[in-house]
Short mmCIF file of C-alpha atoms in Angstrom, two decimals:
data_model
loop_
_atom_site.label_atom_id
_atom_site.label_comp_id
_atom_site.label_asym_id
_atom_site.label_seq_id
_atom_site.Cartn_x
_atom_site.Cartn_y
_atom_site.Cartn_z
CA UNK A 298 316.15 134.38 161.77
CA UNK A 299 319.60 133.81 159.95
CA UNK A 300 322.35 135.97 159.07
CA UNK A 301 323.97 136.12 155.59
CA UNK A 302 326.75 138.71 155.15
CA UNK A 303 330.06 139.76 153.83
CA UNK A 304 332.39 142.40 153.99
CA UNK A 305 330.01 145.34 153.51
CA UNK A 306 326.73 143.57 153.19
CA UNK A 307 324.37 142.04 156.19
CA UNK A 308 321.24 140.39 155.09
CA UNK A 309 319.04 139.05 157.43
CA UNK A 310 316.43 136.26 156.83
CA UNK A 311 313.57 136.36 158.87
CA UNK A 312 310.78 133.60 159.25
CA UNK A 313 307.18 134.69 159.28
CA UNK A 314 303.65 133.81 160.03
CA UNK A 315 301.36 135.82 157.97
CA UNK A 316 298.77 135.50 160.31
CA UNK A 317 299.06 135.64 164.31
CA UNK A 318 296.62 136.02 167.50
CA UNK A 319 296.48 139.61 167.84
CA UNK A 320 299.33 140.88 170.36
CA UNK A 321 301.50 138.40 169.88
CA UNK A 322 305.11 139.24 170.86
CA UNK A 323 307.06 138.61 167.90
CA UNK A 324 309.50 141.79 167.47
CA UNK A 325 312.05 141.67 170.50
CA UNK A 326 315.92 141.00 170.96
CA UNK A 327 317.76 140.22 167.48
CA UNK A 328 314.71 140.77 165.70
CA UNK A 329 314.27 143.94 166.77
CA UNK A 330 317.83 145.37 166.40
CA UNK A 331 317.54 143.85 162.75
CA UNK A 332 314.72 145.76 162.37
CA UNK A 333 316.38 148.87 163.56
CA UNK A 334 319.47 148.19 161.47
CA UNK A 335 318.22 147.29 158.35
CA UNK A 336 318.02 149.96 155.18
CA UNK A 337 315.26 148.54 153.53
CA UNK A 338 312.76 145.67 153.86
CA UNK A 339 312.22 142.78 151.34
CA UNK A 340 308.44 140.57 151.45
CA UNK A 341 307.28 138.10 149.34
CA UNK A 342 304.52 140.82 148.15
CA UNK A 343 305.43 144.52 148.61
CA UNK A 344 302.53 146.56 149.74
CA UNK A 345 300.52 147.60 146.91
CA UNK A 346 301.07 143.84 145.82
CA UNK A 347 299.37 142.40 148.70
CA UNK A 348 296.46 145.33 148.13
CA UNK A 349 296.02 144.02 144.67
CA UNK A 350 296.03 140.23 145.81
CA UNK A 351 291.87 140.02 146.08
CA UNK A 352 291.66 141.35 142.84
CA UNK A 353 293.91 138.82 141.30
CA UNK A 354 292.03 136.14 143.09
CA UNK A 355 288.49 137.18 142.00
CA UNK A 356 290.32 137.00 138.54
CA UNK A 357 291.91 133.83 138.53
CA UNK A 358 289.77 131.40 140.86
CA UNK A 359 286.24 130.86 139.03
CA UNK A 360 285.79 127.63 136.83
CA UNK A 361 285.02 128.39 133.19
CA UNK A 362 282.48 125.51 134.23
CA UNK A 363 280.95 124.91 137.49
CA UNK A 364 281.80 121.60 139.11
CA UNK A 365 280.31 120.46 142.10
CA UNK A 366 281.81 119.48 145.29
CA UNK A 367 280.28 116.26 145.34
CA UNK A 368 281.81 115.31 141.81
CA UNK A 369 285.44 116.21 142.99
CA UNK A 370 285.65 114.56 146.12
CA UNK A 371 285.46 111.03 147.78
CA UNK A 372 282.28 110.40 149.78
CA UNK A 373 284.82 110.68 153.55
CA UNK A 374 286.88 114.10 152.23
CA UNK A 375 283.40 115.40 151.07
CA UNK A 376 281.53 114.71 154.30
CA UNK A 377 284.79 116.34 156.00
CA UNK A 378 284.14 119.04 153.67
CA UNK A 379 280.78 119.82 153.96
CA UNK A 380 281.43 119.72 158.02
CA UNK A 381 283.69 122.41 157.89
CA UNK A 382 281.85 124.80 155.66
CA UNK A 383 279.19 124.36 157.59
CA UNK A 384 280.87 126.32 160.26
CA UNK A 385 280.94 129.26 158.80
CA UNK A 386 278.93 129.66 155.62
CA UNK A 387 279.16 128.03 152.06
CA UNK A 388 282.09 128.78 149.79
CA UNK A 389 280.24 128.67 146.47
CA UNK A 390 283.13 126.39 145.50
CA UNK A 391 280.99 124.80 142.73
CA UNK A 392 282.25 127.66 140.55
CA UNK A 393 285.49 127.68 142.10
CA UNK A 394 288.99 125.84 140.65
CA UNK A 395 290.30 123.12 143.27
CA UNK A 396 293.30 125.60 144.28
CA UNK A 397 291.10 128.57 145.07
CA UNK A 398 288.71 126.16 147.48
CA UNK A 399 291.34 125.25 149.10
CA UNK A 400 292.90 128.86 149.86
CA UNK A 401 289.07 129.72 151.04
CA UNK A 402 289.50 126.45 153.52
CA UNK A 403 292.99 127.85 154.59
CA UNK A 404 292.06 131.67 155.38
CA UNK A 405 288.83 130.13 156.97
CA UNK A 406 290.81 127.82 159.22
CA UNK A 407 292.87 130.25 160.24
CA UNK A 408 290.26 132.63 161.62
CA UNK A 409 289.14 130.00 163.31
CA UNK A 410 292.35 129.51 165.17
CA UNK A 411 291.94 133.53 166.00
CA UNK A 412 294.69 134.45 163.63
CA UNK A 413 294.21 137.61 161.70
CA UNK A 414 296.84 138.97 159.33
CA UNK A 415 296.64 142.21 160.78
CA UNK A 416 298.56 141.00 163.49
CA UNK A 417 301.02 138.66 161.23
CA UNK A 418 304.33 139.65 160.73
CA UNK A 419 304.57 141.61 157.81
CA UNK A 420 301.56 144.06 158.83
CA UNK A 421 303.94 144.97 161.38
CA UNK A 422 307.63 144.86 159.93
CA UNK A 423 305.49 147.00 157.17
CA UNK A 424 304.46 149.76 159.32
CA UNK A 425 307.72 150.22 161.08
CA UNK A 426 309.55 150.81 157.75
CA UNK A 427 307.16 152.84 156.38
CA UNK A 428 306.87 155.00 159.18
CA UNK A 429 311.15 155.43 159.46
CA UNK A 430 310.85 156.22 155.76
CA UNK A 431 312.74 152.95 154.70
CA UNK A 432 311.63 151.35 151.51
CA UNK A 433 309.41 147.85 151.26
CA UNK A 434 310.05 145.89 148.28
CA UNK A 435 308.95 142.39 147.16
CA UNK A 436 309.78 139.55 145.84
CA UNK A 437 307.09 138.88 143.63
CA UNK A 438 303.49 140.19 142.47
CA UNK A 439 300.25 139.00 143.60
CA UNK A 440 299.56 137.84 139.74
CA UNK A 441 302.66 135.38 139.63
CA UNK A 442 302.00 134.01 143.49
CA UNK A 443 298.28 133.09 142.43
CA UNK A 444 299.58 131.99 139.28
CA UNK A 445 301.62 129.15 141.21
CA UNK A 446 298.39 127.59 142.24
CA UNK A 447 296.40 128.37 138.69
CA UNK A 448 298.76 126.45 136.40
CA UNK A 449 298.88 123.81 138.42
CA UNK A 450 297.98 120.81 136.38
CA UNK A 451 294.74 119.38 137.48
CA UNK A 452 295.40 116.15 138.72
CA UNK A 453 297.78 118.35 141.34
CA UNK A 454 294.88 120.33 142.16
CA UNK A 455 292.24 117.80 142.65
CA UNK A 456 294.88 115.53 144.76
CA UNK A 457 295.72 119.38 146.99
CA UNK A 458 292.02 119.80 147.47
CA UNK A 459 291.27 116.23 148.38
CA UNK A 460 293.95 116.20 151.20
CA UNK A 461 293.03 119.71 152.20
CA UNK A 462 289.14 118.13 152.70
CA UNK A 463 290.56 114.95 154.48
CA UNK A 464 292.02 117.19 157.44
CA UNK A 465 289.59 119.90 157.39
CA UNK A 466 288.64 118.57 160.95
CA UNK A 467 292.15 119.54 162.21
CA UNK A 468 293.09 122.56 160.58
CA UNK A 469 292.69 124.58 163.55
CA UNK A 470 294.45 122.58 165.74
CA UNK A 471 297.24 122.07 162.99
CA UNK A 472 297.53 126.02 162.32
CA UNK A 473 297.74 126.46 166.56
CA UNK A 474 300.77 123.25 166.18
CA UNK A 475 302.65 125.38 163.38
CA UNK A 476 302.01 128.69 165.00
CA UNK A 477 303.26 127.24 168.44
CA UNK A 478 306.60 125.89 166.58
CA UNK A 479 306.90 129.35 164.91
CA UNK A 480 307.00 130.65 168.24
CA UNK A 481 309.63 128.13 170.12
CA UNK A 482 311.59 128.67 166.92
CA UNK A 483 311.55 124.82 166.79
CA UNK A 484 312.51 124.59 162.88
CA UNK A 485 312.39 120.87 163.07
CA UNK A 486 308.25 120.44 164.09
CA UNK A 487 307.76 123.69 161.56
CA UNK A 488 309.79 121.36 158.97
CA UNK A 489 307.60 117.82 159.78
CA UNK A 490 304.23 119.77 159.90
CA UNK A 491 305.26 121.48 156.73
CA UNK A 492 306.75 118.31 154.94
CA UNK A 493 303.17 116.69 156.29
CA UNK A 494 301.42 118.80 153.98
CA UNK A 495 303.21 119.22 151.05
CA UNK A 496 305.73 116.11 150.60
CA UNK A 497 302.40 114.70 149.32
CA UNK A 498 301.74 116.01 146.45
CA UNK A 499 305.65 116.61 145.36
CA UNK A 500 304.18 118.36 141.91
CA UNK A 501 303.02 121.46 144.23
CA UNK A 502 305.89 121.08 146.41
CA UNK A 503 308.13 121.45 143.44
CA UNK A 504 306.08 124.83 142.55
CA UNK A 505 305.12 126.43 145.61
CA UNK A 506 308.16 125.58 147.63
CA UNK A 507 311.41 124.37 146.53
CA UNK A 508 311.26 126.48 142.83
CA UNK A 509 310.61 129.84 144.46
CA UNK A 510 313.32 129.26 147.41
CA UNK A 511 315.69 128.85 144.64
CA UNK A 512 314.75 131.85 143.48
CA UNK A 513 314.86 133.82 146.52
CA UNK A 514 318.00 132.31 147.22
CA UNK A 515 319.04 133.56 144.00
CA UNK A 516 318.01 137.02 144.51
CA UNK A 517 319.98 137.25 147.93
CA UNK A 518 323.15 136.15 146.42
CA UNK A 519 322.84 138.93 144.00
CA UNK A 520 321.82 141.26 146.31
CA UNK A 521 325.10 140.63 148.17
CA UNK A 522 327.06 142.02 145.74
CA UNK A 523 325.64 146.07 147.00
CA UNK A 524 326.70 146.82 150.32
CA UNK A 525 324.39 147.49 152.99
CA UNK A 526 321.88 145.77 155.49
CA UNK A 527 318.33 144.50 154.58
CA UNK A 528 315.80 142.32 155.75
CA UNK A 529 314.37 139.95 153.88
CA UNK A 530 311.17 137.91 155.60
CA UNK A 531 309.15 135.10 154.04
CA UNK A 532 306.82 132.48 155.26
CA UNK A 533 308.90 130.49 158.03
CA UNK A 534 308.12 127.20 156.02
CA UNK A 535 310.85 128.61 153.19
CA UNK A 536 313.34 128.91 155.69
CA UNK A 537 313.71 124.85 157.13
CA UNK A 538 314.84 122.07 155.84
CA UNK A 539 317.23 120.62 152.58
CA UNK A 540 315.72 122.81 150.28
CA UNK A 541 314.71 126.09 152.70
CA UNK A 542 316.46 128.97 151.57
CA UNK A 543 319.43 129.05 154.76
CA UNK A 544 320.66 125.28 153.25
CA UNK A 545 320.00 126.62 149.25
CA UNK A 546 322.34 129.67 150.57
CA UNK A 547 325.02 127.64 152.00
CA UNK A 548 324.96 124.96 148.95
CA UNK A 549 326.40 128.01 146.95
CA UNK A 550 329.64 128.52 149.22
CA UNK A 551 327.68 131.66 151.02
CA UNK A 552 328.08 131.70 155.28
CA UNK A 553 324.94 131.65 156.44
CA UNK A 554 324.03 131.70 160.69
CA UNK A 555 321.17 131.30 162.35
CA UNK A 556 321.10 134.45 165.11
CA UNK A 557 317.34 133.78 166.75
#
């Protein structure tokens, strides 16, 4: 968690995991008192956003023309494939776009790792505000954050997909390696394990990373022109490295600390 703030403005910038084993202990010390402190709470999706996110997906992820697996993938990353659907059911990915396969591997991996969202950060930081009567905003809709992955030119897609395939046999133990950083607060293994993934494919990088941490970074700069405290909390990958949010902050002359 960092701290940006001013004269009469404090706002705090917490990293999350969306998903976590149920009862992890996530919400003590200067998170907490954050928490208590702040006046409202800023997520990437507020919560009637995230409620409409399966909608938006059902929408946006089918193929105008079935493709099958074994047409988009290399005979190794297909083979990795098929062993890792095979562990829980078939995606019916053959009428499926490349981005929205690859969001079925990811939640899939994940509850394989015993992470369930109900458990993940914002579930929680959610039901505290709500229930002191503070309001929850967000930083986007569930349309736009799917959109990221639907306009994705194809070759971006395919090349997402393919890698995704490629490592399907350690996803679990990769989401229990980022999870496990998340919880040291070690920001330079979250930044490597992060960077593994998406330095890549820099095209997706470019949209799903650096583009909306600019943005962010430009909404909290505006923000601290009204006085008052808030807490803003994103995935913990926005929050490391040259082009996390803390550094974009700090590249435009604002103070920013890191307090946990």
């Amino acid at each position: 968690m960092w701290l940006a703030a001013d004269d009469d403005t404090q706002i705090y910038i917490l990293g999350t995991m969306h998903a976590l084993p149920p009862g992890t202990d996530w919400d003590r010390g200067k998170v907490a008192r954050a928490v208590d402190r702040a006046d409202e709470l800023v997520l990437e999706l507020a919560p009637d956003q995230l409620a409409e996110a399966g909608k938006e997906f059902q929408q946006l992820a089918p193929r105008q023309v079935p493709l099958a697996m074994a047409e988009r993938l290399p005979p190794a990353a297909l083979a990795a494939y098929r062993a890792f659907e095979a562990g829980g059911g078939a995606f019916d990915a053959d009428a499926l776009d490349d981005w929205a396969v690859m969001v079925l591997m990811g939640q899939r991996a994940a509850e394989q790792a015993a992470l369930s969202p109900a458990a993940g950060v914002e579930a929680g930081l959610t039901a505290r505000f709500q229930a002191a009567g503070k309001p929850v905003a967000g930083l986007e809709t569930a349309h736009s954050q799917l959109m990221l992955f639907e306009t994705l030119d194809p070759a971006t897609q395919r090349a997402l997909l393919t890698r995704a395939a490629e490592d399907a046999g350690s996803a679990v133990a990769d989401i229990r390696a980022l999870t496990g950083a998340w919880r040291r607060g070690d920001t330079a293994t979250l930044e490597a394990l992060i960077n593994e993934d998406v330095d890549a494919v820099p095209a997706a990088r470019k949209a799903v990373i650096t583009d909306r941490n600019r943005a962010w970074s430009h909404w909290i700069l505006r923000r601290m022109a009204s006085p008052g405290t808030v807490l803003v909390a994103v995935g913990a990958g926005h929050l490391v490295g040259k082009d996390g949010v803390p550094a974009l902050l700090e590249s435009e002359g604002l103070t920013v600390t890191r307090v946990q």
